[in-house]
Amino acid sequence: MTALRPETAEIQQADAPVDRQGPGLVALHESIATLLASRGQWRQAYQHLRSALDLVHADQVEEPHVPEQLRREVELLRREHAEAREQSLRDSLTDSYNRRYLDQRLMDLLTEHGACRHGLAIALIDLDWFKQVNDTFGHLLGDRVLQRVVELLQQGLPEGAFCARYGGEEFVLVLPRVDAATAVEIAEAARERVERHPWQEVAPGLRVTVSAGLAYEPAADEAPERPPVGAEQQLLRADSLLYTAKQSGRNAVAYRADGRVRLAGAASGRRAIDETRVLGYY
């Protein structure tokens, strides 16, 4: 987080409150108090709340000019707060969203999706043979591969969709407000981008592919007889389909349609899939 400038610290000192009055300053003091409290600076936040309270009870005929310096400090604190929150939700290596954001957002989407026109798709994606990449080319290059794969997965995502790191070399694409066919197209296009990327330019002999399990949850009005699905169950379904994609030969997207498990795109002509491996479906 960006360090506060000396003048910022002066504003925060309990023994040196902003000694100005007027209705226009009440909101500024309250804003500063909220931002300071979010950073755990309770004493300084309390001082600004006291200043706001004093202003509310002050008998002022006209509102004084709000100092430009105070406006700048409020804006600085707001930016720092927003940046800190964003960073807390990002994976430090790949800059995709992290598991914390995934869990929070997925829960919200599964609660909301019934009111949407379309349902919600979740693609659990795993890099194929990634341990061999690390063993052959080293972990530093392995990190570069993960970063590049995330960039490829995020290309062309529809509005509202996002990529999150699930753990290790596993990632999740969350696709709200799409129908089942569109979700398959998006997941298959992401898989194909990874396969066709010129990995030889990163390191001679390097080849990277991914496998994916795509779980789709229709909107409530599309399947009113189905009970609500939680985030954990949705991820388990995607994980089961990912296992099927791996068992089919990897570098594939597995999904379910018309009561059967299928493979998308070029992998669709492979051998029959053992559906007994896929659990948790109606």
Coordinates of N, CA and C in Angstrom, one line a residue, residues 4-143:
L4 N 1.5 7.0 3.4 CA 0.9 8.3 3.5 C 1.9 9.4 3.5
R5 N 1.6 10.5 2.9 CA 2.5 11.7 2.9 C 2.5 12.3 4.3
P6 N 3.5 13.1 4.6 CA 3.5 13.7 5.9 C 2.3 14.5 6.2
E7 N 1.8 15.3 5.2 CA 0.6 16.1 5.5 C -0.6 15.2 5.8
T8 N -0.7 14.0 5.2 CA -1.8 13.1 5.5 C -1.7 12.7 7.0
A9 N -0.5 12.4 7.5 CA -0.4 12.0 8.9 C -0.8 13.1 9.8
E10 N -0.5 14.4 9.4 CA -0.9 15.5 10.2 C -2.4 15.5 10.4
I11 N -3.2 15.3 9.3 CA -4.6 15.3 9.4 C -5.1 14.2 10.3
Q12 N -4.4 13.1 10.4 CA -4.8 12.0 11.2 C -4.6 12.1 12.7
Q13 N -3.7 13.0 13.1 CA -3.3 13.1 14.5 C -4.5 13.6 15.3
A14 N -4.7 12.8 16.4 CA -5.8 13.1 17.3 C -5.7 14.5 18.0
D15 N -4.5 14.9 18.2 CA -4.3 16.2 18.9 C -4.2 17.4 17.9
A16 N -4.5 17.1 16.6 CA -4.5 18.2 15.7 C -5.6 17.9 14.7
P17 N -6.9 18.0 15.1 CA -8.0 17.7 14.2 C -8.2 18.9 13.3
V18 N -8.9 18.6 12.2 CA -9.2 19.6 11.2 C -10.2 20.6 11.9
D19 N -9.7 21.8 12.2 CA -10.5 22.8 13.0 C -11.2 23.7 12.0
R20 N -12.2 23.2 11.3 CA -13.0 24.0 10.4 C -14.4 23.5 10.6
Q21 N -15.4 24.4 10.4 CA -16.8 24.0 10.6 C -17.6 24.2 9.3
G22 N -18.8 23.6 9.3 CA -19.7 23.9 8.2 C -20.3 22.5 7.7
P23 N -21.5 22.6 7.1 CA -22.1 21.4 6.6 C -21.3 20.6 5.6
G24 N -20.6 21.4 4.7 CA -19.8 20.7 3.7 C -18.7 19.9 4.2
L25 N -18.2 20.1 5.4 CA -17.1 19.4 6.0 C -17.5 18.1 6.7
V26 N -18.8 18.0 7.0 CA -19.3 16.9 7.8 C -19.1 15.6 6.9
A27 N -19.5 15.6 5.7 CA -19.3 14.5 4.8 C -17.8 14.1 4.6
L28 N -17.0 15.2 4.5 CA -15.5 14.9 4.4 C -15.0 14.2 5.6
H29 N -15.3 14.7 6.8 CA -14.8 14.1 8.0 C -15.3 12.6 8.1
E30 N -16.6 12.4 7.8 CA -17.1 11.1 7.8 C -16.5 10.1 6.8
S31 N -16.1 10.7 5.6 CA -15.4 9.9 4.6 C -14.0 9.5 5.1
I32 N -13.3 10.4 5.7 CA -12.0 10.2 6.2 C -12.1 9.1 7.3
A33 N -13.1 9.3 8.2 CA -13.2 8.3 9.3 C -13.5 6.9 8.8
T34 N -14.3 6.8 7.8 CA -14.6 5.5 7.3 C -13.4 4.8 6.7
L35 N -12.6 5.6 5.9 CA -11.4 5.0 5.3 C -10.4 4.7 6.3
L36 N -10.2 5.5 7.3 CA -9.2 5.2 8.3 C -9.6 4.0 9.1
A37 N -10.9 3.9 9.4 CA -11.4 2.7 10.2 C -11.1 1.4 9.4
S38 N -11.3 1.5 8.1 CA -11.1 0.3 7.2 C -9.6 -0.2 7.3
R39 N -8.7 0.7 7.6 CA -7.3 0.4 7.7 C -6.9 0.1 9.2
G40 N -7.8 0.1 10.1 CA -7.5 -0.2 11.5 C -7.0 1.0 12.3
Q41 N -7.1 2.2 11.7 CA -6.6 3.4 12.4 C -7.8 4.0 13.2
W42 N -8.1 3.3 14.3 CA -9.3 3.6 15.0 C -9.3 5.0 15.7
R43 N -8.2 5.3 16.3 CA -8.1 6.6 17.1 C -8.3 7.8 16.2
Q44 N -7.6 7.7 15.0 CA -7.8 8.8 14.1 C -9.2 8.9 13.5
A45 N -9.8 7.7 13.2 CA -11.1 7.7 12.7 C -12.1 8.3 13.7
Y46 N -11.9 8.0 15.0 CA -12.8 8.5 16.0 C -12.7 10.0 16.1
Q47 N -11.5 10.5 16.0 CA -11.3 12.0 16.0 C -12.1 12.7 14.9
H48 N -12.1 12.1 13.7 CA -12.8 12.7 12.6 C -14.3 12.6 12.8
L49 N -14.8 11.5 13.4 CA -16.2 11.4 13.7 C -16.6 12.4 14.7
R50 N -15.8 12.7 15.7 CA -16.0 13.7 16.7 C -16.1 15.1 16.1
S51 N -15.2 15.3 15.1 CA -15.2 16.6 14.4 C -16.5 16.7 13.6
A52 N -17.0 15.6 13.0 CA -18.2 15.7 12.2 C -19.4 16.0 13.1
L53 N -19.4 15.3 14.3 CA -20.5 15.5 15.2 C -20.5 17.0 15.7
D54 N -19.4 17.5 16.0 CA -19.3 18.9 16.4 C -19.9 19.9 15.3
L55 N -19.6 19.5 14.1 CA -20.1 20.4 13.0 C -21.6 20.3 12.9
V56 N -22.1 19.1 13.1 CA -23.6 18.9 13.0 C -24.3 19.8 14.0
H57 N -23.7 20.0 15.2 CA -24.4 20.8 16.2 C -23.9 22.2 16.2
A58 N -23.0 22.6 15.3 CA -22.6 24.0 15.3 C -23.6 24.8 14.6
D59 N -23.8 26.0 15.1 CA -24.7 27.0 14.5 C -24.1 27.9 13.5
Q60 N -24.1 27.4 12.3 CA -23.4 28.1 11.2 C -24.4 28.7 10.2
V61 N -24.2 30.0 9.9 CA -25.1 30.7 9.0 C -24.8 30.4 7.6
E62 N -23.5 30.3 7.2 CA -23.1 30.0 5.9 C -22.0 29.0 5.9
E63 N -22.0 28.2 4.8 CA -21.0 27.1 4.7 C -19.6 27.7 4.3
P64 N -18.6 27.4 5.0 CA -17.3 27.9 4.6 C -16.7 27.1 3.5
H65 N -15.7 27.6 2.9 CA -15.0 27.0 1.8 C -14.3 25.7 2.3
V66 N -14.4 24.6 1.6 CA -13.7 23.4 1.9 C -12.3 23.4 1.4
P67 N -11.3 23.3 2.3 CA -9.9 23.4 1.9 C -9.6 22.4 0.8
E68 N -8.9 22.8 -0.2 CA -8.5 21.9 -1.3 C -7.6 20.8 -0.8
Q69 N -6.7 21.1 0.2 CA -5.8 20.1 0.7 C -6.6 19.0 1.3
L70 N -7.7 19.3 2.0 CA -8.5 18.3 2.7 C -9.2 17.4 1.6
R71 N -9.7 18.0 0.5 CA -10.2 17.3 -0.6 C -9.2 16.3 -1.2
R72 N -8.0 16.7 -1.3 CA -7.0 15.9 -1.9 C -6.7 14.7 -1.0
E73 N -6.7 14.9 0.3 CA -6.4 13.9 1.3 C -7.5 12.8 1.3
V74 N -8.7 13.3 1.2 CA -9.9 12.3 1.1 C -9.7 11.5 -0.1
E75 N -9.4 12.1 -1.3 CA -9.3 11.3 -2.5 C -8.1 10.3 -2.4
L76 N -7.0 10.7 -1.8 CA -5.9 9.9 -1.7 C -6.3 8.6 -0.8
L77 N -7.0 8.9 0.3 CA -7.4 7.7 1.1 C -8.3 6.8 0.4
R78 N -9.2 7.4 -0.4 CA -10.2 6.6 -1.1 C -9.4 5.7 -2.1
R79 N -8.5 6.3 -2.8 CA -7.7 5.5 -3.8 C -7.0 4.4 -3.2
E80 N -6.3 4.7 -2.1 CA -5.5 3.7 -1.3 C -6.4 2.5 -0.8
H81 N -7.6 2.9 -0.4 CA -8.5 1.9 0.1 C -9.0 1.0 -1.0
A82 N -9.3 1.6 -2.1 CA -9.8 0.8 -3.3 C -8.7 -0.1 -3.8
E83 N -7.4 0.4 -3.9 CA -6.3 -0.4 -4.4 C -6.0 -1.5 -3.4
A84 N -6.1 -1.3 -2.1 CA -5.8 -2.3 -1.2 C -6.8 -3.4 -1.2
R85 N -8.1 -3.0 -1.4 CA -9.1 -4.1 -1.5 C -9.0 -4.9 -2.8
E86 N -8.7 -4.2 -3.9 CA -8.5 -4.9 -5.1 C -7.4 -5.9 -5.0
Q87 N -6.3 -5.5 -4.5 CA -5.1 -6.4 -4.3 C -5.4 -7.6 -3.4
S88 N -6.2 -7.4 -2.4 CA -6.6 -8.5 -1.5 C -7.4 -9.6 -2.2
L89 N -8.0 -9.2 -3.4 CA -8.8 -10.2 -4.1 C -8.1 -10.8 -5.3
R90 N -6.8 -10.4 -5.5 CA -6.0 -10.9 -6.7 C -5.0 -11.9 -6.3
D91 N -4.7 -12.8 -7.2 CA -3.6 -13.8 -7.0 C -2.3 -13.0 -7.4
S92 N -1.3 -13.1 -6.5 CA -0.1 -12.3 -6.6 C 0.7 -12.7 -7.8
L93 N 0.6 -14.0 -8.3 CA 1.4 -14.4 -9.4 C 0.8 -14.1 -10.7
T94 N -0.5 -14.5 -10.9 CA -1.1 -14.4 -12.2 C -2.0 -13.2 -12.4
D95 N -2.3 -12.5 -11.3 CA -3.1 -11.3 -11.3 C -4.6 -11.6 -11.7
S96 N -4.9 -12.9 -11.7 CA -6.3 -13.3 -11.8 C -6.9 -13.1 -10.4
Y97 N -8.2 -13.2 -10.3 CA -8.9 -13.2 -9.0 C -8.5 -14.4 -8.2
N98 N -8.5 -14.3 -6.9 CA -8.1 -15.4 -6.1 C -9.3 -16.2 -5.6
R99 N -9.0 -17.2 -4.7 CA -10.1 -18.1 -4.2 C -11.1 -17.3 -3.4
R100 N -10.6 -16.4 -2.6 CA -11.5 -15.6 -1.8 C -12.5 -14.8 -2.6
Y101 N -12.1 -14.2 -3.7 CA -13.0 -13.5 -4.6 C -14.0 -14.5 -5.2
L102 N -13.4 -15.7 -5.7 CA -14.2 -16.7 -6.3 C -15.4 -17.1 -5.4
D103 N -15.0 -17.5 -4.2 CA -16.1 -17.9 -3.2 C -17.1 -16.9 -3.0
Q104 N -16.7 -15.6 -2.8 CA -17.7 -14.6 -2.5 C -18.6 -14.3 -3.7
R105 N -18.0 -14.2 -4.9 CA -18.7 -13.8 -6.1 C -19.6 -15.0 -6.6
L106 N -19.1 -16.2 -6.5 CA -19.9 -17.3 -6.9 C -21.1 -17.5 -6.1
M107 N -21.0 -17.3 -4.8 CA -22.2 -17.4 -3.9 C -23.2 -16.4 -4.3
D108 N -22.8 -15.2 -4.6 CA -23.7 -14.1 -5.0 C -24.4 -14.5 -6.3
L109 N -23.6 -15.0 -7.3 CA -24.2 -15.3 -8.6 C -25.2 -16.4 -8.5
L110 N -24.9 -17.5 -7.7 CA -25.8 -18.6 -7.6 C -27.1 -18.2 -6.9
T111 N -27.0 -17.2 -6.1 CA -28.2 -16.7 -5.5 C -29.0 -15.8 -6.4
E112 N -28.3 -15.1 -7.3 CA -29.0 -14.1 -8.2 C -29.4 -14.8 -9.5
H113 N -28.8 -15.9 -9.9 CA -29.0 -16.3 -11.3 C -30.4 -16.6 -11.7
G114 N -31.2 -17.0 -10.7 CA -32.6 -17.3 -11.0 C -33.4 -16.1 -11.5
A115 N -32.9 -14.9 -11.2 CA -33.6 -13.7 -11.7 C -33.0 -13.3 -13.1
C116 N -32.0 -14.0 -13.6 CA -31.4 -13.6 -14.9 C -32.1 -14.3 -16.0
R117 N -31.9 -13.8 -17.2 CA -32.5 -14.4 -18.4 C -31.9 -15.8 -18.6
H118 N -30.6 -15.9 -18.4 CA -29.9 -17.1 -18.7 C -29.2 -17.6 -17.4
G119 N -28.7 -18.8 -17.5 CA -28.1 -19.4 -16.3 C -26.7 -19.0 -16.1
L120 N -26.0 -19.9 -15.4 CA -24.6 -19.7 -14.9 C -23.7 -20.9 -15.2
A121 N -22.6 -20.7 -15.9 CA -21.7 -21.7 -16.3 C -20.4 -21.6 -15.5
I122 N -19.8 -22.7 -15.1 CA -18.5 -22.7 -14.4 C -17.6 -23.7 -15.1
A123 N -16.4 -23.2 -15.5 CA -15.5 -24.1 -16.2 C -14.2 -24.2 -15.3
L124 N -14.0 -25.4 -14.8 CA -12.8 -25.7 -14.0 C -11.7 -26.2 -14.9
I125 N -10.6 -25.5 -15.0 CA -9.6 -25.7 -16.0 C -8.3 -26.1 -15.3
D126 N -7.6 -27.1 -15.8 CA -6.4 -27.6 -15.3 C -5.3 -27.7 -16.4
L127 N -4.1 -27.3 -16.1 CA -3.0 -27.4 -17.1 C -2.6 -28.9 -17.2
D128 N -2.5 -29.4 -18.4 CA -2.1 -30.8 -18.6 C -0.6 -31.0 -18.4
W129 N -0.2 -32.0 -17.6 CA 1.2 -32.4 -17.4 C 2.0 -31.2 -17.0
F130 N 1.5 -30.4 -16.1 CA 2.2 -29.2 -15.7 C 3.5 -29.5 -14.8
K131 N 3.4 -30.6 -14.1 CA 4.6 -31.0 -13.3 C 5.8 -31.2 -14.2
Q132 N 5.5 -31.8 -15.4 CA 6.6 -32.0 -16.4 C 7.2 -30.7 -16.9
V133 N 6.3 -29.7 -17.0 CA 6.8 -28.4 -17.4 C 7.8 -27.8 -16.4
N134 N 7.4 -27.9 -15.1 CA 8.3 -27.4 -14.1 C 9.6 -28.3 -14.0
D135 N 9.4 -29.6 -14.1 CA 10.6 -30.5 -14.0 C 11.6 -30.3 -15.1
T136 N 11.0 -30.0 -16.3 CA 11.9 -29.9 -17.5 C 12.5 -28.5 -17.7
F137 N 11.6 -27.5 -17.5 CA 12.0 -26.1 -17.8 C 12.3 -25.3 -16.6
G138 N 12.0 -25.7 -15.4 CA 12.2 -25.0 -14.2 C 10.9 -24.2 -13.7
H139 N 10.9 -23.9 -12.5 CA 9.7 -23.3 -11.9 C 9.5 -21.8 -12.3
L140 N 10.6 -21.1 -12.6 CA 10.5 -19.7 -13.1 C 9.7 -19.7 -14.4
L141 N 10.1 -20.6 -15.3 CA 9.4 -20.6 -16.6 C 8.0 -21.2 -16.4
G142 N 7.8 -22.1 -15.4 CA 6.5 -22.6 -15.1 C 5.6 -21.4 -14.7
D143 N 6.1 -20.5 -13.9 CA 5.4 -19.3 -13.5 C 5.0 -18.5 -14.7

